[in-house]
Amino acid sequence: MPETTPGPPISLAQTWADQTDLEELFQRRRPAHPDRVYPPNDNYGFGPCLRRFAGIAPEESIHAIVPHGHNYPLIDGQRQAPEQERIDAIPTVLASSDACLEAFRNTGGKRVIPIGLASLYAIHCLEPAAQPPAGSLFFRCHSTGVTQLKLDDDQLIRNLRGLPDRFHPIHICAYWRDWDLGEYEPFLAEGFQVVGAGSHCDPLFIWRHLHLLRSHRYVLSTGVSSHVFHACLLGIPTLILPMPVQRVIRHQSFAWKVQTYQEMHGLRSHFQVERSEPSRDQRALSELFLGSSHQRSPSELKQILNSLRPQAPSRTL
């Protein structure tokens, strides 16, 4: 008998209701049940998503590192894991993709268990769409804590305005950090509706993100990242707009990120032809980066998470 999966913790209707106050939506809130082992496990709702899918109590911490990235640079012939996730005190990593698996195995001394990216489990929990999608959801490549982004937004807006009618209306999906930086002001000034999934510490982020994707017929973007892969697995075609993007690395210790951006930039050609649905190659690429082949059933994931709990010392007489 197939295993049942839980539904989303937030509805499509509530996701759209949350768009009425973006200042409130992008407020950074401490999770009700923060992960006590590795707090970044909660980022983008990934830890809560895994616990929900596996039927683990929300107050339970995950005794492992849950990566939220999907790309690991190839340096000197070896995949590299980010330094901030190479923590000796946490010996286990729940790897997302083959590249993630390789990167953490290269660090040595880690127990690496592949389970796929946590967002796969949120996708698996989605209910059938209640209404046909319409228009487009546009993603502007976003900055991070260590990178600054430069685009010609005036030209970008002209490009969006010039798209055929079938792509309209176009909603602009804001990233929390760039919202704080005022990067979406040009779009608001031009009358575009800006929407978002919340801040990085919002446990409902991944669910809102997926609801917003499924509300649209097309995804538009200036680059390839996880939103493109998610759209592919949801059956939504993506069109990458030919727009120069300049990234400036603020901290030299993160210079390795240049290669990850170059790898992603090289994938743009896969998504620069308009399609009515994702191609077989696009879907295979998305499954590779998200680690779909490693996805577990609810009972399998529960068994893995339970096995990571520290064992109480045995009592001796």
Coordinates of C-alpha atoms in Angstrom, one line a residue:
M1 CA 0.0 0.0 0.0
P2 CA 1.4 3.4 -0.9
E3 CA 2.4 5.6 2.0
T4 CA 0.4 8.7 2.7
T5 CA 2.0 12.1 2.8
P6 CA 0.9 15.2 4.7
G7 CA -0.5 18.2 2.9
P8 CA 1.1 21.6 2.9
P9 CA 1.0 23.6 6.2
I10 CA -0.2 26.6 4.3
S11 CA -2.8 26.9 1.5
L12 CA -2.6 28.5 -1.8
A13 CA -5.2 31.0 -0.7
Q14 CA -3.3 32.0 2.4
T15 CA -0.1 32.3 0.3
W16 CA -1.8 34.9 -1.8
A17 CA -3.4 36.6 1.2
D18 CA 0.1 37.0 2.7
Q19 CA 1.1 39.1 -0.4
T20 CA -1.0 42.0 0.8
D21 CA 1.7 43.2 3.3
L22 CA 5.2 42.4 2.0
E23 CA 6.9 44.4 4.8
E24 CA 5.2 42.0 7.2
L25 CA 5.9 39.0 5.1
F26 CA 9.6 39.7 4.9
Q27 CA 10.1 40.2 8.6
R28 CA 12.7 37.8 10.0
R29 CA 11.0 35.7 12.7
R30 CA 12.6 33.1 14.9
P31 CA 11.0 29.7 14.3
A32 CA 8.6 28.4 16.9
H33 CA 10.8 25.3 17.3
P34 CA 14.4 26.2 16.3
D35 CA 16.8 23.5 15.5
R36 CA 19.1 23.2 18.5
V37 CA 21.8 21.1 16.7
Y38 CA 22.4 23.3 13.6
P39 CA 20.1 26.4 13.4
P40 CA 20.7 26.9 9.6
N41 CA 18.8 23.6 9.1
D42 CA 15.7 25.7 9.5
N43 CA 16.6 28.0 6.6
Y44 CA 13.9 28.3 3.9
G45 CA 11.8 25.9 5.9
F46 CA 13.9 22.9 4.9
G47 CA 14.2 21.3 8.4
P48 CA 10.5 21.7 9.2
C49 CA 9.6 20.3 5.8
L50 CA 11.7 17.1 6.5
R51 CA 10.2 16.6 9.9
R52 CA 6.7 17.1 8.6
F53 CA 7.1 14.6 5.7
A54 CA 8.6 12.0 8.1
G55 CA 6.0 12.5 10.8
I56 CA 8.6 13.7 13.3
A57 CA 7.5 16.1 16.1
P58 CA 8.2 19.8 15.1
E59 CA 10.2 20.4 18.3
E60 CA 12.6 17.6 17.4
S61 CA 16.0 18.8 16.2
I62 CA 17.7 17.1 13.2
H63 CA 21.1 15.7 14.4
A64 CA 22.8 16.3 11.1
I65 CA 23.5 19.1 8.6
V66 CA 20.8 19.7 6.0
P67 CA 22.4 21.5 3.1
H68 CA 20.2 24.0 1.3
G69 CA 22.5 24.6 -1.7
H70 CA 22.3 22.7 -5.0
N71 CA 25.7 23.4 -6.5
Y72 CA 29.2 22.5 -5.3
P73 CA 32.3 23.9 -7.1
L74 CA 34.9 21.7 -8.7
I75 CA 38.3 22.9 -7.4
D76 CA 41.5 21.1 -8.4
G77 CA 39.4 18.2 -9.7
Q78 CA 37.3 17.7 -6.5
R79 CA 33.9 18.9 -5.5
Q80 CA 34.1 21.2 -2.5
A81 CA 31.6 21.6 0.4
P82 CA 31.2 25.1 1.9
E83 CA 33.3 25.7 4.9
Q84 CA 30.4 26.8 7.1
E85 CA 28.8 23.3 6.7
R86 CA 32.0 21.4 7.5
I87 CA 31.5 21.3 11.3
D88 CA 33.4 18.6 13.3
A89 CA 30.9 18.6 16.1
I90 CA 28.2 17.4 13.7
P91 CA 29.4 14.2 12.0
T92 CA 26.5 13.6 9.7
V93 CA 25.3 15.3 6.5
L94 CA 22.0 14.6 4.8
A95 CA 23.3 15.2 1.2
S96 CA 21.1 16.5 -1.5
S97 CA 22.6 15.5 -4.9
D98 CA 25.5 13.4 -6.2
A99 CA 27.6 16.5 -6.3
C100 CA 26.8 17.2 -2.6
L101 CA 27.5 13.6 -1.7
E102 CA 30.9 13.8 -3.4
A103 CA 31.8 17.2 -1.9
F104 CA 31.1 16.1 1.7
R105 CA 32.8 12.8 1.2
N106 CA 35.9 14.7 0.1
T107 CA 36.0 16.5 3.4
G108 CA 36.7 13.2 5.2
G109 CA 35.4 12.2 8.6
K110 CA 31.8 12.6 7.7
R111 CA 28.9 10.2 7.6
V112 CA 27.1 11.3 4.4
I113 CA 23.5 10.0 3.8
P114 CA 21.9 11.1 0.5
I115 CA 18.2 12.0 0.7
G116 CA 17.8 14.6 -2.0
L117 CA 17.2 18.4 -1.5
A118 CA 14.5 19.0 1.2
S119 CA 12.3 20.9 -1.2
L120 CA 11.6 17.7 -3.1
Y121 CA 9.6 16.5 -0.1
A122 CA 7.5 19.7 -0.1
I123 CA 6.8 19.2 -3.9
H124 CA 5.7 15.6 -3.1
C125 CA 3.2 16.9 -0.5
L126 CA 1.4 19.4 -2.9
E127 CA -2.2 18.8 -3.6
P128 CA -3.6 18.9 -7.2
A129 CA -4.0 22.4 -8.5
A130 CA -7.5 23.7 -8.0
Q131 CA -7.4 26.3 -10.8
P132 CA -5.4 26.7 -14.1
P133 CA -2.3 28.8 -13.9
A134 CA -2.0 32.1 -15.7
G135 CA 0.7 34.7 -16.5
S136 CA 4.3 34.5 -15.5
L137 CA 6.4 34.6 -12.3
F138 CA 9.7 36.4 -12.8
F139 CA 12.8 35.8 -10.7
R140 CA 15.5 38.5 -10.8
C141 CA 18.9 36.9 -9.8
H142 CA 19.5 37.9 -6.2
S143 CA 22.3 38.9 -4.0
T144 CA 23.6 37.1 -0.9
G145 CA 25.4 38.0 2.2
V146 CA 28.7 37.9 0.4
T147 CA 27.8 38.9 -3.1
Q148 CA 26.5 42.1 -4.7
L149 CA 24.4 42.0 -7.8
K150 CA 24.3 44.5 -10.6
L151 CA 21.7 44.6 -13.4
D152 CA 20.3 47.1 -15.8
D153 CA 16.7 47.1 -14.3
D154 CA 15.4 49.7 -16.8
Q155 CA 16.4 47.4 -19.7
L156 CA 15.0 44.4 -17.8
I157 CA 11.7 46.1 -17.4
R158 CA 11.5 47.0 -21.1
N159 CA 12.3 43.3 -21.9
L160 CA 9.4 42.2 -19.7
R161 CA 7.0 44.7 -21.1
G162 CA 7.9 43.6 -24.6
L163 CA 7.1 39.9 -24.1
P164 CA 4.0 38.5 -26.0
D165 CA 0.6 38.7 -24.3
R166 CA 0.6 35.0 -23.3
F167 CA 3.3 35.8 -20.7
H168 CA 1.2 38.5 -19.0
P169 CA 0.4 39.4 -16.3
I170 CA 3.9 39.2 -14.9
H171 CA 4.4 39.0 -11.2
I172 CA 7.9 39.8 -9.8
C173 CA 9.0 37.3 -7.1
A174 CA 11.2 39.2 -4.6
Y175 CA 14.0 37.7 -2.6
W176 CA 14.0 38.8 1.1
R177 CA 17.5 40.3 1.1
D178 CA 17.0 42.3 -2.0
W179 CA 13.6 43.5 -0.8
D180 CA 15.4 45.0 2.2
L181 CA 17.9 46.6 -0.1
G182 CA 15.2 48.3 -2.2
E183 CA 16.1 46.4 -5.4
Y184 CA 12.4 46.0 -6.4
E185 CA 11.5 49.7 -6.3
P186 CA 11.9 50.1 -10.1
F187 CA 9.4 47.3 -10.6
L188 CA 6.9 48.7 -8.2
A189 CA 7.3 52.2 -9.8
E190 CA 6.4 50.6 -13.1
G191 CA 3.2 49.1 -11.8
F192 CA 4.3 45.4 -11.5
Q193 CA 2.9 43.4 -8.6
V194 CA 5.7 42.1 -6.4
V195 CA 5.2 38.9 -4.4
G196 CA 7.4 36.7 -2.2
A197 CA 7.8 33.6 -0.1
G198 CA 9.0 35.3 3.1
S199 CA 12.4 35.6 4.7
H200 CA 15.0 32.8 4.8
C201 CA 14.1 32.0 8.4
D202 CA 10.4 31.6 7.7
P203 CA 9.3 27.9 8.1
L204 CA 6.7 28.4 5.4
F205 CA 9.1 29.8 2.8
I206 CA 9.4 26.7 0.6
W207 CA 5.6 26.1 0.6
R208 CA 4.8 29.7 -0.4
H209 CA 7.5 29.4 -3.0
L210 CA 5.9 26.3 -4.6
H211 CA 2.4 27.7 -4.4
L212 CA 3.5 30.9 -6.2
L213 CA 5.2 28.8 -8.9
R214 CA 2.1 26.7 -9.5
S215 CA -0.1 29.7 -9.8
H216 CA 1.7 30.7 -13.0
R217 CA 1.8 29.3 -16.6
Y218 CA 5.4 30.4 -17.1
V219 CA 8.6 31.1 -15.1
L220 CA 10.9 33.9 -16.3
S221 CA 14.3 34.5 -14.9
T222 CA 17.7 36.2 -15.5
G223 CA 19.5 33.0 -14.4
V224 CA 19.4 29.4 -13.4
S225 CA 19.0 28.4 -9.8
S226 CA 16.7 26.2 -7.7
H227 CA 13.6 28.0 -8.7
V228 CA 14.1 26.8 -12.3
F229 CA 14.6 23.2 -11.2
H230 CA 11.5 23.4 -9.0
A231 CA 9.5 24.8 -11.9
C232 CA 10.7 22.0 -14.1
L233 CA 9.5 19.3 -11.7
L234 CA 6.2 21.0 -11.4
G235 CA 5.8 20.9 -15.2
I236 CA 6.2 24.7 -15.6
P237 CA 8.3 25.9 -18.6
T238 CA 11.1 28.4 -17.8
L239 CA 12.4 31.1 -20.2
I240 CA 15.8 32.7 -19.3
L241 CA 15.9 36.3 -20.5
P242 CA 19.3 37.3 -22.2
M243 CA 20.3 39.8 -19.6
P244 CA 23.9 40.5 -18.4
V245 CA 24.4 39.9 -14.7
Q246 CA 27.4 41.1 -12.8
R247 CA 28.3 39.7 -9.4
V248 CA 30.8 41.2 -7.0
I249 CA 32.3 39.0 -4.2
R250 CA 32.5 41.1 -1.0
H251 CA 34.6 38.6 1.0
Q252 CA 37.7 37.0 -0.5
S253 CA 37.1 33.8 1.5
F254 CA 34.0 33.2 -0.7
A255 CA 35.8 33.7 -4.0
W256 CA 35.1 30.0 -4.8
K257 CA 31.5 31.1 -5.4
V258 CA 32.6 32.6 -8.7
Q259 CA 32.9 29.1 -10.1
T260 CA 29.5 28.1 -8.9
Y261 CA 28.0 31.1 -10.6
Q262 CA 29.9 30.3 -13.8
E263 CA 28.6 26.7 -13.7
M264 CA 25.0 28.0 -13.3
H265 CA 25.6 30.6 -16.0
G266 CA 26.6 27.8 -18.4
L267 CA 23.2 26.2 -17.9
R268 CA 21.3 29.2 -19.2
S269 CA 21.4 27.9 -22.8
H270 CA 19.2 25.0 -21.8
F271 CA 16.3 27.4 -21.0
Q272 CA 16.6 30.2 -23.6
V273 CA 14.1 28.7 -26.0
E274 CA 10.4 29.1 -25.3
R275 CA 8.5 25.8 -24.7
S276 CA 5.0 24.8 -23.7
E277 CA 6.4 22.4 -21.1
P278 CA 9.8 21.4 -19.7
S279 CA 11.8 19.2 -22.1
R280 CA 13.0 15.7 -21.1
D281 CA 16.6 17.1 -20.9
Q282 CA 15.5 20.0 -18.7
R283 CA 13.7 17.7 -16.3
A284 CA 16.7 15.3 -16.2
L285 CA 19.0 18.3 -15.4
S286 CA 16.6 19.5 -12.6
E287 CA 16.4 16.0 -11.1
L288 CA 20.2 15.8 -11.1
F289 CA 20.7 19.1 -9.3
L290 CA 17.9 18.4 -6.8
G291 CA 19.0 14.8 -6.2
S292 CA 15.6 13.2 -7.1
S293 CA 17.2 9.8 -7.3
H294 CA 18.0 9.9 -3.5
Q295 CA 14.5 10.9 -2.4
R296 CA 13.1 8.7 0.4
S297 CA 9.6 7.6 1.4
P298 CA 8.1 9.0 4.7
S299 CA 9.0 5.8 6.6
E300 CA 12.5 5.7 5.2
L301 CA 13.1 9.3 6.1
K302 CA 11.7 8.8 9.5
Q303 CA 14.0 5.9 10.1
I304 CA 17.0 7.9 9.1
L305 CA 16.1 10.9 11.3
N306 CA 15.4 8.7 14.3
S307 CA 18.7 6.8 13.8
L308 CA 20.6 10.1 14.1
R309 CA 19.4 10.8 17.6
P310 CA 22.1 10.4 20.3
Q311 CA 21.6 7.1 22.1
A312 CA 21.1 7.3 25.9
P313 CA 23.9 5.6 27.8
S314 CA 23.0 2.1 28.9
R315 CA 22.5 1.6 32.6
T316 CA 24.6 -1.0 34.3
L317 CA 23.9 -2.6 37.6

